Amino acid sequence: MTSPIVGIIMGSDSDLPVMQGAADILQQFGIEYEITLVSAHRTPHRLVAYAEQARSRGLQVIIAGAGGAAHLPGMVASITTLPVIGVPVKSSNSIDGWDSILSILQMPNGVPVATVALNGAKNAGILAAQILSINNPALADRLHGYKQQIQSEVENKIQKMKSSGLNNQFDVG
Ligand code: RP5
């Protein structure tokens, strides 16, 4: 097993069903990752240690998910110089997800967190892969294949709609 280059962290095991989406897509792209709990509020010393050691441990991107008063991604980004992708989680303590979104999205100048959609862990994994593909042509090829795959899926749906008799007058040509 090679060392992980993506770190997936989250504030609670209750975030895992959402954050598993990042792990699954990284696995699909053949990217080594690690996954663990780091709570900004309940394990602040673990947070500092994780963020301080991330680069020297070989990580290149961190994906951090949390819900409610979601300080984890921003606090990690305040310590490490690695890119941090934040996943707002619609957790049980969240007010409809907006608190999670705004806590992660509205970072002050100087400390960016690349924020994906509410529960958007899959996109966080894809974005991590895209960052890593800058220096990895084989991974860039796999990402290109993925884009072709999702395009074909839509084209197949268009064909199905046409064959069910819906009036589609548009074709790319
Ligand atoms: C946050 O509080 C976690 O990231 C989670 O989204 C939320 C609820 O945590 P639990 O009460 O389920 O442990 O810190």
XYZ file of N, CA and C and ligand atoms in Angstrom:
533
model
N 0.852 -1.207 0.000
C 0.000 0.000 0.000
C 0.890 1.260 0.000
N 0.637 2.206 -0.927
C 1.436 3.441 -0.933
C 0.825 4.443 0.050
N 1.595 5.507 0.345
C 1.101 6.463 1.344
C -0.039 7.296 0.774
N -0.987 7.667 1.628
C -2.098 8.497 1.153
C -1.622 9.890 0.737
N -2.234 10.414 -0.324
C -1.921 11.796 -0.731
C -3.119 12.727 -0.516
N -4.273 12.153 -0.202
C -5.443 12.962 0.163
C -5.861 12.578 1.584
N -6.087 13.573 2.412
C -6.608 13.338 3.753
C -8.069 13.738 3.798
N -8.933 12.792 4.144
C -10.358 13.101 4.333
C -10.607 13.128 5.839
N -11.045 14.278 6.332
C -11.336 14.384 7.767
C -12.752 14.924 7.952
N -13.326 14.621 9.107
C -14.691 15.094 9.386
C -14.864 15.217 10.886
N -15.840 16.038 11.259
C -16.020 16.363 12.667
C -16.616 15.251 13.504
N -17.332 14.329 12.866
C -18.027 13.284 13.628
C -18.255 12.074 12.733
N -18.423 10.912 13.376
C -18.757 9.728 12.560
C -20.138 9.868 11.929
N -20.956 10.800 12.445
C -22.268 11.022 11.813
C -22.118 11.679 10.437
N -20.921 12.239 10.141
C -20.657 12.817 8.814
C -20.237 11.745 7.796
N -19.905 10.554 8.290
C -19.301 9.537 7.425
C -20.166 9.127 6.225
N -21.481 8.929 6.411
C -22.282 8.538 5.235
C -22.154 9.541 4.084
N -22.034 10.842 4.409
C -21.828 11.854 3.359
C -20.386 11.795 2.854
N -19.421 11.793 3.763
C -18.011 11.904 3.379
C -17.505 10.668 2.647
N -18.214 9.557 2.793
C -17.843 8.342 2.062
C -17.855 8.585 0.547
N -18.675 9.558 0.128
C -18.750 9.896 -1.304
C -17.402 10.353 -1.852
N -16.629 11.068 -1.016
C -15.292 11.514 -1.454
C -14.361 10.312 -1.562
N -14.441 9.446 -0.558
C -13.577 8.260 -0.550
C -13.864 7.380 -1.769
N -15.156 7.199 -2.076
C -15.529 6.307 -3.183
C -14.981 6.800 -4.520
N -15.081 8.118 -4.765
C -14.631 8.623 -6.073
C -13.095 8.632 -6.135
N -12.435 8.889 -5.007
C -10.960 8.825 -5.009
C -10.504 7.400 -5.305
N -11.198 6.459 -4.718
C -10.894 5.038 -4.979
C -11.069 4.730 -6.462
N -12.165 5.243 -7.030
C -12.448 5.019 -8.460
C -11.313 5.560 -9.340
N -10.739 6.696 -8.941
C -9.640 7.284 -9.718
C -8.275 6.702 -9.333
N -8.255 5.764 -8.396
C -6.995 5.129 -8.004
C -6.086 6.035 -7.191
N -6.693 6.922 -6.404
C -5.910 7.857 -5.585
C -5.889 7.362 -4.136
N -4.695 7.265 -3.570
C -4.568 6.815 -2.176
C -5.065 7.907 -1.225
N -5.892 7.515 -0.273
C -6.415 8.485 0.688
C -6.429 7.862 2.081
N -6.521 8.724 3.079
C -6.781 8.271 4.444
C -8.051 8.958 4.907
N -8.697 8.381 5.904
C -9.964 8.955 6.361
C -10.031 8.831 7.881
N -10.327 9.960 8.572
C -10.362 9.905 10.038
C -11.226 11.033 10.600
N -11.448 10.984 11.906
C -12.214 12.031 12.585
C -11.268 13.060 13.186
N -11.589 14.327 12.970
C -10.878 15.442 13.605
C -11.951 16.477 13.927
N -12.227 16.674 15.199
C -13.284 17.623 15.552
C -12.677 18.949 16.007
N -13.120 20.035 15.364
C -12.593 21.360 15.728
C -12.921 21.697 17.182
N -14.105 21.276 17.626
C -14.555 21.692 18.956
C -14.258 20.677 20.045
N -14.216 19.401 19.630
C -14.059 18.364 20.656
C -12.624 17.837 20.747
N -11.863 17.967 19.645
C -10.452 17.524 19.681
C -9.563 18.606 19.050
N -9.548 19.810 19.652
C -8.795 20.908 19.018
C -7.302 20.625 18.870
N -6.707 19.892 19.830
C -5.266 19.604 19.742
C -4.983 18.636 18.592
N -5.925 17.685 18.381
C -5.781 16.749 17.248
C -5.858 17.520 15.930
N -6.738 18.520 15.890
C -6.874 19.354 14.684
C -5.533 20.036 14.357
N -4.943 20.663 15.366
C -3.681 21.391 15.146
C -2.589 20.415 14.705
N -2.501 19.273 15.363
C -1.468 18.293 15.028
C -1.669 17.778 13.602
N -2.924 17.483 13.252
C -3.200 16.952 11.899
C -2.792 17.967 10.839
N -3.213 19.216 11.042
C -2.928 20.257 10.045
C -1.431 20.559 9.971
N -0.764 20.575 11.120
C 0.678 20.877 11.132
C 1.491 19.777 10.449
N 1.043 18.538 10.578
C 1.835 17.415 10.065
C 1.436 16.987 8.651
N 0.326 17.554 8.143
C -0.255 17.038 6.898
C 0.764 17.010 5.754
N 1.435 18.120 5.504
C 2.355 18.179 4.358
C 3.554 17.246 4.569
N 4.122 17.252 5.748
C 5.302 16.405 5.975
C 4.931 14.927 5.977
N 3.655 14.605 6.237
C 3.212 13.204 6.156
C 2.933 12.771 4.726
N 3.040 13.705 3.773
C 2.899 13.336 2.362
C 1.554 13.666 1.750
N 0.650 14.266 2.546
C -0.643 14.649 1.971
C -0.450 15.822 1.013
N -1.292 15.872 -0.030
C -1.215 16.977 -0.993
C -2.500 17.800 -1.032
N -3.599 17.189 -0.635
C -4.893 17.880 -0.579
C -5.629 17.363 0.660
N -6.360 18.260 1.316
C -7.200 17.847 2.456
C -8.663 18.133 2.117
N -9.511 17.140 2.346
C -10.960 17.313 2.226
C -11.519 17.268 3.641
N -12.208 18.342 4.045
C -12.697 18.423 5.424
C -14.202 18.675 5.418
N -14.947 17.809 6.092
C -16.396 17.956 6.150
C -16.863 18.168 7.579
N -17.857 19.028 7.735
C -18.429 19.262 9.063
C -19.800 19.909 8.905
N -20.576 19.850 9.999
C -21.916 20.427 9.954
C -22.179 21.359 11.116
N -23.167 22.234 10.959
C -23.523 23.196 12.001
C -22.502 24.327 12.042
N -21.992 24.616 13.252
C -20.917 25.620 13.391
C -19.628 24.958 12.913
N -19.460 24.932 11.588
C -18.484 24.034 10.953
C -17.125 24.715 10.790
N -16.347 24.701 11.869
C -15.056 25.393 11.864
C -13.908 24.560 11.330
N -14.135 23.252 11.166
C -13.012 22.356 10.848
C -12.236 22.751 9.591
N -12.912 22.919 8.424
C -12.121 23.225 7.221
C -11.340 24.535 7.351
N -11.972 25.571 7.880
C -11.309 26.872 7.999
C -10.149 26.844 8.975
N -10.308 26.130 10.080
C -9.218 26.053 11.054
C -8.037 25.275 10.477
N -8.332 24.192 9.761
C -7.242 23.427 9.125
C -6.533 24.307 8.100
N -7.332 25.047 7.315
C -6.742 25.935 6.296
C -5.922 27.057 6.917
N -6.246 27.415 8.154
C -5.488 28.490 8.814
C -4.092 28.018 9.227
N -3.895 26.707 9.269
C -2.617 26.159 9.757
C -1.754 25.621 8.616
N -2.379 24.893 7.670
C -1.600 24.257 6.594
C -1.557 25.146 5.355
N -0.533 24.931 4.508
C -0.493 25.613 3.206
C -0.997 24.690 2.091
N -1.457 23.489 2.442
C -2.069 22.610 1.441
C -3.449 23.154 1.061
N -3.921 22.828 -0.164
C -5.294 23.206 -0.486
C -6.286 22.432 0.365
N -7.292 23.143 0.879
C -8.338 22.520 1.708
C -9.675 22.669 0.981
N -10.342 21.536 0.788
C -11.674 21.531 0.174
C -12.679 21.268 1.290
N -13.650 22.161 1.439
C -14.618 22.038 2.524
C -15.939 21.454 2.033
N -16.467 20.523 2.816
C -17.769 19.918 2.500
C -18.756 20.289 3.607
N -19.707 21.184 3.325
C -20.734 21.473 4.325
C -21.684 20.272 4.451
N -21.876 19.803 5.674
C -22.726 18.629 5.894
C -24.044 19.077 6.530
N -25.126 18.534 5.999
C -26.437 18.831 6.601
C -26.630 17.889 7.792
N -26.057 18.259 8.915
C -26.023 17.374 10.086
C -27.285 17.547 10.927
N -27.400 16.699 11.953
C -28.611 16.738 12.794
C -28.699 18.052 13.572
N -27.551 18.693 13.859
C -27.563 19.950 14.623
C -27.631 21.173 13.711
N -27.769 20.946 12.399
C -27.717 22.054 11.451
C -29.104 22.645 11.207
N -29.138 23.959 10.974
C -30.402 24.609 10.614
C -30.517 24.564 9.096
N -31.046 23.437 8.582
C -31.277 23.299 7.152
C -30.009 23.313 6.295
N -28.843 23.232 6.895
C -27.590 23.207 6.126
C -26.956 24.563 5.908
N -27.740 25.637 6.131
C -27.199 26.971 5.827
C -26.042 27.355 6.740
N -26.137 26.966 8.017
C -25.033 27.277 8.943
C -23.755 26.576 8.497
N -23.881 25.305 8.063
C -22.707 24.551 7.597
C -22.108 25.233 6.362
N -22.979 25.607 5.422
C -22.505 26.229 4.177
C -21.774 27.532 4.477
N -22.435 28.392 5.244
C -21.854 29.726 5.460
C -20.597 29.664 6.317
N -20.547 28.756 7.290
C -19.342 28.635 8.131
C -18.125 28.251 7.301
N -18.350 27.438 6.264
C -17.220 26.938 5.459
C -16.930 27.880 4.293
N -17.988 28.444 3.719
C -17.840 29.292 2.525
C -17.260 30.672 2.828
N -17.724 31.272 3.906
C -17.444 32.699 4.136
C -16.131 32.931 4.889
N -15.072 32.333 4.379
C -13.767 32.520 5.023
C -13.254 33.933 4.774
N -12.575 34.516 5.764
C -12.030 35.858 5.571
C -10.854 35.840 4.591
N -10.520 37.010 4.038
C -9.399 37.144 3.119
C -8.139 36.545 3.702
N -7.422 35.803 2.863
C -6.127 35.254 3.266
C -6.163 33.784 3.611
N -7.366 33.248 3.882
C -7.459 31.830 4.284
C -8.575 31.147 3.476
N -8.265 30.755 2.222
C -9.319 30.176 1.386
C -9.645 28.728 1.742
N -10.936 28.401 1.617
C -11.406 27.009 1.636
C -12.262 26.838 0.383
N -11.897 25.893 -0.464
C -12.668 25.629 -1.689
C -13.926 24.869 -1.290
N -15.057 25.572 -1.291
C -16.282 24.989 -0.726
C -17.153 24.366 -1.817
N -17.535 23.106 -1.602
C -18.441 22.439 -2.540
C -19.877 22.530 -2.004
N -20.795 21.938 -2.744
C -22.218 22.032 -2.385
C -22.513 21.304 -1.072
N -23.675 21.596 -0.500
C -24.131 20.902 0.712
C -24.130 19.391 0.454
N -23.448 18.663 1.314
C -23.296 17.203 1.183
C -22.556 16.801 -0.105
N -21.797 17.737 -0.674
C -21.167 17.506 -1.991
C -19.802 16.823 -1.913
N -19.712 15.769 -1.136
C -18.407 15.113 -0.927
C -17.862 14.497 -2.217
N -18.747 14.017 -3.074
C -18.283 13.427 -4.337
C -17.531 14.485 -5.152
N -18.107 15.682 -5.242
C -17.432 16.757 -5.975
C -16.115 17.145 -5.313
N -16.058 17.061 -3.991
C -14.788 17.350 -3.296
C -13.719 16.364 -3.750
N -14.099 15.113 -3.895
C -13.150 14.093 -4.363
C -12.709 14.360 -5.791
N -13.657 14.755 -6.635
C -13.314 15.047 -8.037
C -12.393 16.261 -8.106
N -12.693 17.285 -7.315
C -11.845 18.487 -7.311
C -10.434 18.154 -6.814
N -10.347 17.316 -5.794
C -9.021 16.887 -5.308
C -8.272 16.176 -6.436
N -8.966 15.314 -7.159
C -8.329 14.593 -8.277
C -7.858 15.575 -9.349
N -8.661 16.587 -9.619
C -8.289 17.575 -10.639
C -7.048 18.356 -10.206
N -6.962 18.699 -8.927
C -5.763 19.394 -8.420
C -4.542 18.486 -8.597
N -4.695 17.237 -8.217
C -3.570 16.295 -8.300
C -3.185 15.989 -9.743
N -4.129 16.139 -10.674
C -3.869 15.796 -12.084
C -2.957 16.813 -12.772
N -2.729 17.969 -12.147
C -1.876 18.999 -12.753
C -0.500 18.409 -13.082
N -0.004 17.568 -12.199
C 1.317 16.947 -12.418
C 1.221 15.446 -12.641
N 0.072 14.983 -13.129
C -0.122 13.536 -13.263
C -0.953 13.259 -14.530
N -0.271 13.093 -15.689
C -0.993 12.920 -16.954
C -1.902 11.689 -16.964
N -1.507 10.603 -16.279
C -2.354 9.396 -16.266
C -3.666 9.688 -15.545
N -3.585 10.433 -14.464
C -4.797 10.809 -13.729
C -5.642 11.768 -14.570
N -4.988 12.686 -15.287
C -5.724 13.601 -16.174
C -6.503 12.796 -17.214
N -5.910 11.715 -17.734
C -6.608 10.850 -18.701
C -7.833 10.202 -18.061
N -7.686 9.753 -16.811
C -8.830 9.117 -16.130
C -9.954 10.137 -15.908
N -9.567 11.373 -15.587
C -10.586 12.427 -15.404
C -11.286 12.720 -16.731
N -10.522 12.706 -17.822
C -11.119 12.925 -19.144
C -12.130 11.808 -19.451
N -11.739 10.573 -19.133
C -12.646 9.433 -19.330
C -13.917 9.587 -18.521
N -13.792 10.095 -17.302
C -14.963 10.304 -16.431
C -15.907 11.320 -17.058
N -15.340 12.411 -17.598
C -16.178 13.437 -18.247
C -16.916 12.848 -19.450
N -16.198 11.996 -20.210
C -16.856 11.352 -21.360
C -17.978 10.433 -20.892
N -17.737 9.742 -19.777
C -18.749 8.813 -19.241
C -20.023 9.564 -18.831
N -19.875 10.704 -18.113
C -21.094 11.400 -17.676
C -21.799 12.053 -18.868
N -21.018 12.403 -19.905
C -21.637 12.932 -21.123
C -22.458 11.837 -21.814
N -21.881 10.627 -21.919
C -22.606 9.522 -22.561
C -23.880 9.204 -21.810
N -23.832 9.303 -20.483
C -25.033 8.996 -19.698
C -26.177 9.939 -20.078
N -25.866 11.222 -20.263
C -26.910 12.184 -20.662
C -27.374 11.890 -22.082
N -26.413 11.578 -22.983
C -26.800 11.289 -24.374
C -27.738 10.081 -24.441
N -27.457 9.064 -23.614
C -28.341 7.885 -23.581
C -29.741 8.257 -23.112
N -29.811 9.161 -22.121
C -31.121 9.594 -21.613
C -31.883 10.354 -22.700
N -31.159 11.171 -23.494
C -31.803 11.914 -24.583
C -32.391 10.926 -25.594
N -31.622 9.886 -25.915
C -32.104 8.876 -26.869
C -33.364 8.200 -26.338
N -33.357 7.868 -25.039
C -34.524 7.217 -24.414
C -35.743 8.128 -24.505
N -35.537 9.427 -24.221
C -36.653 10.374 -24.268
C -37.200 10.468 -25.679
N -36.273 10.469 -26.668
C -36.711 10.530 -28.069
C -37.522 9.296 -28.418
N -37.003 8.114 -28.003
C -37.711 6.903 -28.396
C -39.021 6.731 -27.650
N -39.204 7.498 -26.552
C -40.511 7.431 -25.883
C -41.500 8.410 -26.523
N -41.061 9.086 -27.597
C -41.982 9.926 -28.372
C -41.946 11.400 -28.031
N -41.019 11.829 -27.125
C -40.962 13.259 -26.789
C -40.374 14.046 -27.961
N -40.928 15.223 -28.190
C -40.513 16.023 -29.360
C -39.221 16.785 -29.065
N -38.084 16.201 -29.482
C -36.790 16.858 -29.300
C -36.308 17.349 -30.657
N -36.291 18.687 -30.834
C -35.928 19.221 -32.143
C -34.452 19.611 -32.196
N -33.730 19.477 -31.076
C -32.349 19.956 -31.033
C -31.333 18.826 -31.075
N -30.332 18.980 -31.958
C -29.179 18.090 -31.963
C -27.932 18.928 -32.155
N -26.838 18.548 -31.488
C -25.586 19.319 -31.616
C -25.096 19.303 -33.071
N -25.301 18.167 -33.741
C -24.904 18.065 -35.151
C -23.527 17.454 -35.312
C -20.132 18.728 13.792
O -21.301 18.530 14.491
C -19.883 17.452 13.062
O -19.103 17.670 11.925
C -21.274 16.956 12.731
O -21.635 17.363 11.419
C -22.139 17.671 13.742
C -22.907 16.748 14.655
O -22.001 15.881 15.327
P -22.551 14.684 16.224
O -23.344 15.314 17.323
O -23.390 13.817 15.315
O -21.325 13.968 16.723
O -19.062 19.058 14.622
